[in-house]
Amino acid sequence: MRKTLTALMFAAALPTVAMAMPEGPGPMGPMDGPRHGGQMHDRGPYSQLDLSHEQRQQIRRIMGEQRHEQRELVDKYLAKLSPADQKAMQDEREARHQKVDAQIRALLKPEQQKEFDAIQKKQAERRAEWAEFKAWKAQQPQKAQ
């Protein structure tokens, strides 16, 4: 359940992060190139290895597992915080997220701002649906295994 929630939260934040990424060569040179539909082309430490499609898939799987393990480790230690500290941390994370969204929105042209607002609204609806589902799921009797 935690993994799913974490993945959902991560997925909800991706469009904001993607929109914040600069286009064109950056401080890291050609590896900092433009985005193409959310896919990475000629990026990352393995881009020069001429990997097969199967190798790229396996590396993505390994990296995904590593991200999940890292998140589990963080969650393990966050769970040890008092409820007040957990709430304070969540509030701070939300405030930082809103600040970044405002900064990004300020950089956009009016038509881009409309699209950005629509994306944000859709993400908020998804988060509300997810919270509603979690509340419903918590009320369901646990099945015996």
Short mmCIF file of C-alpha atoms in Angstrom, two decimals:
data_model
loop_
_atom_site.label_atom_id
_atom_site.label_comp_id
_atom_site.label_asym_id
_atom_site.label_seq_id
_atom_site.Cartn_x
_atom_site.Cartn_y
_atom_site.Cartn_z
CA MET A 1 0.00 0.00 0.00
CA ARG A 2 2.82 2.40 0.88
CA LYS A 3 4.61 1.63 -2.35
CA THR A 4 1.47 2.38 -4.32
CA LEU A 5 0.89 5.63 -2.48
CA THR A 6 4.52 6.63 -2.93
CA ALA A 7 4.39 5.77 -6.62
CA LEU A 8 1.17 7.75 -7.02
CA MET A 9 2.61 10.78 -5.24
CA PHE A 10 5.73 10.55 -7.38
CA ALA A 11 3.68 10.23 -10.56
CA ALA A 12 1.56 13.21 -9.57
CA ALA A 13 4.67 15.34 -9.13
CA LEU A 14 6.34 14.30 -12.40
CA PRO A 15 4.66 16.82 -14.72
CA THR A 16 5.72 19.66 -12.44
CA VAL A 17 9.30 18.42 -12.35
CA ALA A 18 9.34 17.85 -16.11
CA MET A 19 8.07 21.36 -16.77
CA ALA A 20 10.78 22.76 -14.50
CA MET A 21 13.60 21.13 -16.44
CA PRO A 22 15.45 23.49 -18.77
CA GLU A 23 15.66 22.77 -22.46
CA GLY A 24 18.81 22.87 -24.49
CA PRO A 25 22.37 22.24 -23.36
CA GLY A 26 22.86 22.91 -19.72
CA PRO A 27 25.76 22.86 -17.30
CA MET A 28 26.33 19.18 -18.03
CA GLY A 29 26.60 19.71 -21.76
CA PRO A 30 24.71 17.70 -24.39
CA MET A 31 23.42 15.27 -21.77
CA ASP A 32 21.19 18.10 -20.53
CA GLY A 33 19.26 18.25 -23.82
CA PRO A 34 15.57 18.86 -24.47
CA ARG A 35 12.77 16.55 -23.38
CA HIS A 36 10.92 14.51 -25.96
CA GLY A 37 7.56 13.32 -24.70
CA GLY A 38 8.90 12.46 -21.26
CA GLN A 39 11.47 10.05 -22.69
CA MET A 40 15.18 10.40 -22.23
CA HIS A 41 17.27 10.35 -25.37
CA ASP A 42 21.06 10.32 -25.20
CA ARG A 43 20.96 11.02 -21.47
CA GLY A 44 22.35 9.47 -18.39
CA PRO A 45 25.52 7.59 -17.58
CA TYR A 46 24.62 4.68 -19.88
CA SER A 47 23.78 6.67 -23.00
CA GLN A 48 27.17 6.07 -24.61
CA LEU A 49 27.14 2.28 -24.11
CA ASP A 50 25.02 1.44 -27.17
CA LEU A 51 22.67 -0.68 -25.08
CA SER A 52 20.12 -3.00 -26.63
CA HIS A 53 16.43 -2.48 -25.91
CA GLU A 54 16.51 -5.46 -23.55
CA GLN A 55 19.52 -4.07 -21.66
CA ARG A 56 17.80 -0.68 -21.27
CA GLN A 57 14.70 -2.39 -19.91
CA GLN A 58 16.75 -4.40 -17.43
CA ILE A 59 18.64 -1.30 -16.27
CA ARG A 60 15.35 0.58 -15.84
CA ARG A 61 14.02 -2.33 -13.78
CA ILE A 62 17.14 -2.39 -11.59
CA MET A 63 17.05 1.39 -11.13
CA GLY A 64 13.33 1.24 -10.32
CA GLU A 65 13.95 -1.42 -7.69
CA GLN A 66 16.71 0.73 -6.21
CA ARG A 67 14.35 3.73 -6.02
CA HIS A 68 11.72 1.61 -4.27
CA GLU A 69 14.29 0.27 -1.80
CA GLN A 70 15.52 3.80 -1.14
CA ARG A 71 11.95 4.98 -0.54
CA GLU A 72 11.30 2.05 1.82
CA LEU A 73 14.41 3.00 3.79
CA VAL A 74 13.26 6.60 4.09
CA ASP A 75 9.74 5.50 5.05
CA LYS A 76 11.16 3.21 7.73
CA TYR A 77 12.85 6.11 9.46
CA LEU A 78 10.01 8.56 8.86
CA ALA A 79 7.64 6.13 10.57
CA LYS A 80 9.72 6.52 13.73
CA LEU A 81 8.89 10.22 13.92
CA SER A 82 6.15 11.38 16.24
CA PRO A 83 2.78 12.12 14.60
CA ALA A 84 3.38 15.83 15.20
CA ASP A 85 6.76 15.68 13.42
CA GLN A 86 5.25 13.66 10.57
CA LYS A 87 2.52 16.29 10.15
CA ALA A 88 5.07 19.13 10.31
CA MET A 89 7.20 17.42 7.67
CA GLN A 90 4.20 16.83 5.41
CA ASP A 91 3.13 20.48 5.79
CA GLU A 92 6.64 21.68 4.94
CA ARG A 93 6.81 19.41 1.89
CA GLU A 94 3.43 20.72 0.70
CA ALA A 95 4.51 24.35 1.22
CA ARG A 96 7.70 23.76 -0.78
CA HIS A 97 5.73 22.04 -3.52
CA GLN A 98 3.32 24.99 -3.76
CA LYS A 99 6.24 27.43 -3.85
CA VAL A 100 7.86 25.56 -6.73
CA ASP A 101 4.54 25.39 -8.60
CA ALA A 102 4.11 29.16 -8.19
CA GLN A 103 7.65 29.81 -9.43
CA ILE A 104 7.14 27.57 -12.45
CA ARG A 105 3.76 29.09 -13.25
CA ALA A 106 5.28 32.58 -13.14
CA LEU A 107 7.72 31.56 -15.90
CA LEU A 108 4.99 30.37 -18.25
CA LYS A 109 3.18 32.26 -20.98
CA PRO A 110 -0.58 32.81 -20.44
CA GLU A 111 -1.62 29.88 -22.67
CA GLN A 112 0.93 27.66 -20.90
CA GLN A 113 -0.42 28.81 -17.54
CA LYS A 114 -3.91 27.66 -18.55
CA GLU A 115 -2.57 24.22 -19.45
CA PHE A 116 -0.48 24.12 -16.27
CA ASP A 117 -3.56 24.99 -14.21
CA ALA A 118 -5.54 22.23 -15.95
CA ILE A 119 -2.78 19.73 -15.20
CA GLN A 120 -2.67 20.84 -11.57
CA LYS A 121 -6.47 20.54 -11.27
CA LYS A 122 -6.41 17.04 -12.74
CA GLN A 123 -3.65 16.00 -10.32
CA ALA A 124 -5.64 17.40 -7.38
CA GLU A 125 -8.67 15.40 -8.50
CA ARG A 126 -6.55 12.23 -8.71
CA ARG A 127 -5.15 12.85 -5.23
CA ALA A 128 -8.68 13.37 -3.87
CA GLU A 129 -9.86 10.14 -5.53
CA TRP A 130 -6.88 8.30 -4.09
CA ALA A 131 -7.56 9.65 -0.60
CA GLU A 132 -11.21 8.63 -0.93
CA PHE A 133 -10.17 5.14 -2.03
CA LYS A 134 -7.74 4.81 0.87
CA ALA A 135 -10.47 5.85 3.32
CA TRP A 136 -12.87 3.34 1.78
CA LYS A 137 -10.22 0.61 1.81
CA ALA A 138 -9.47 1.25 5.49
CA GLN A 139 -13.15 0.72 6.31
CA GLN A 140 -13.33 -2.64 4.54
CA PRO A 141 -13.00 -5.76 6.69
CA GLN A 142 -9.63 -7.42 6.39
CA LYS A 143 -9.73 -10.77 4.57
CA ALA A 144 -8.23 -13.72 6.40
CA GLN A 145 -5.20 -15.11 4.66
#
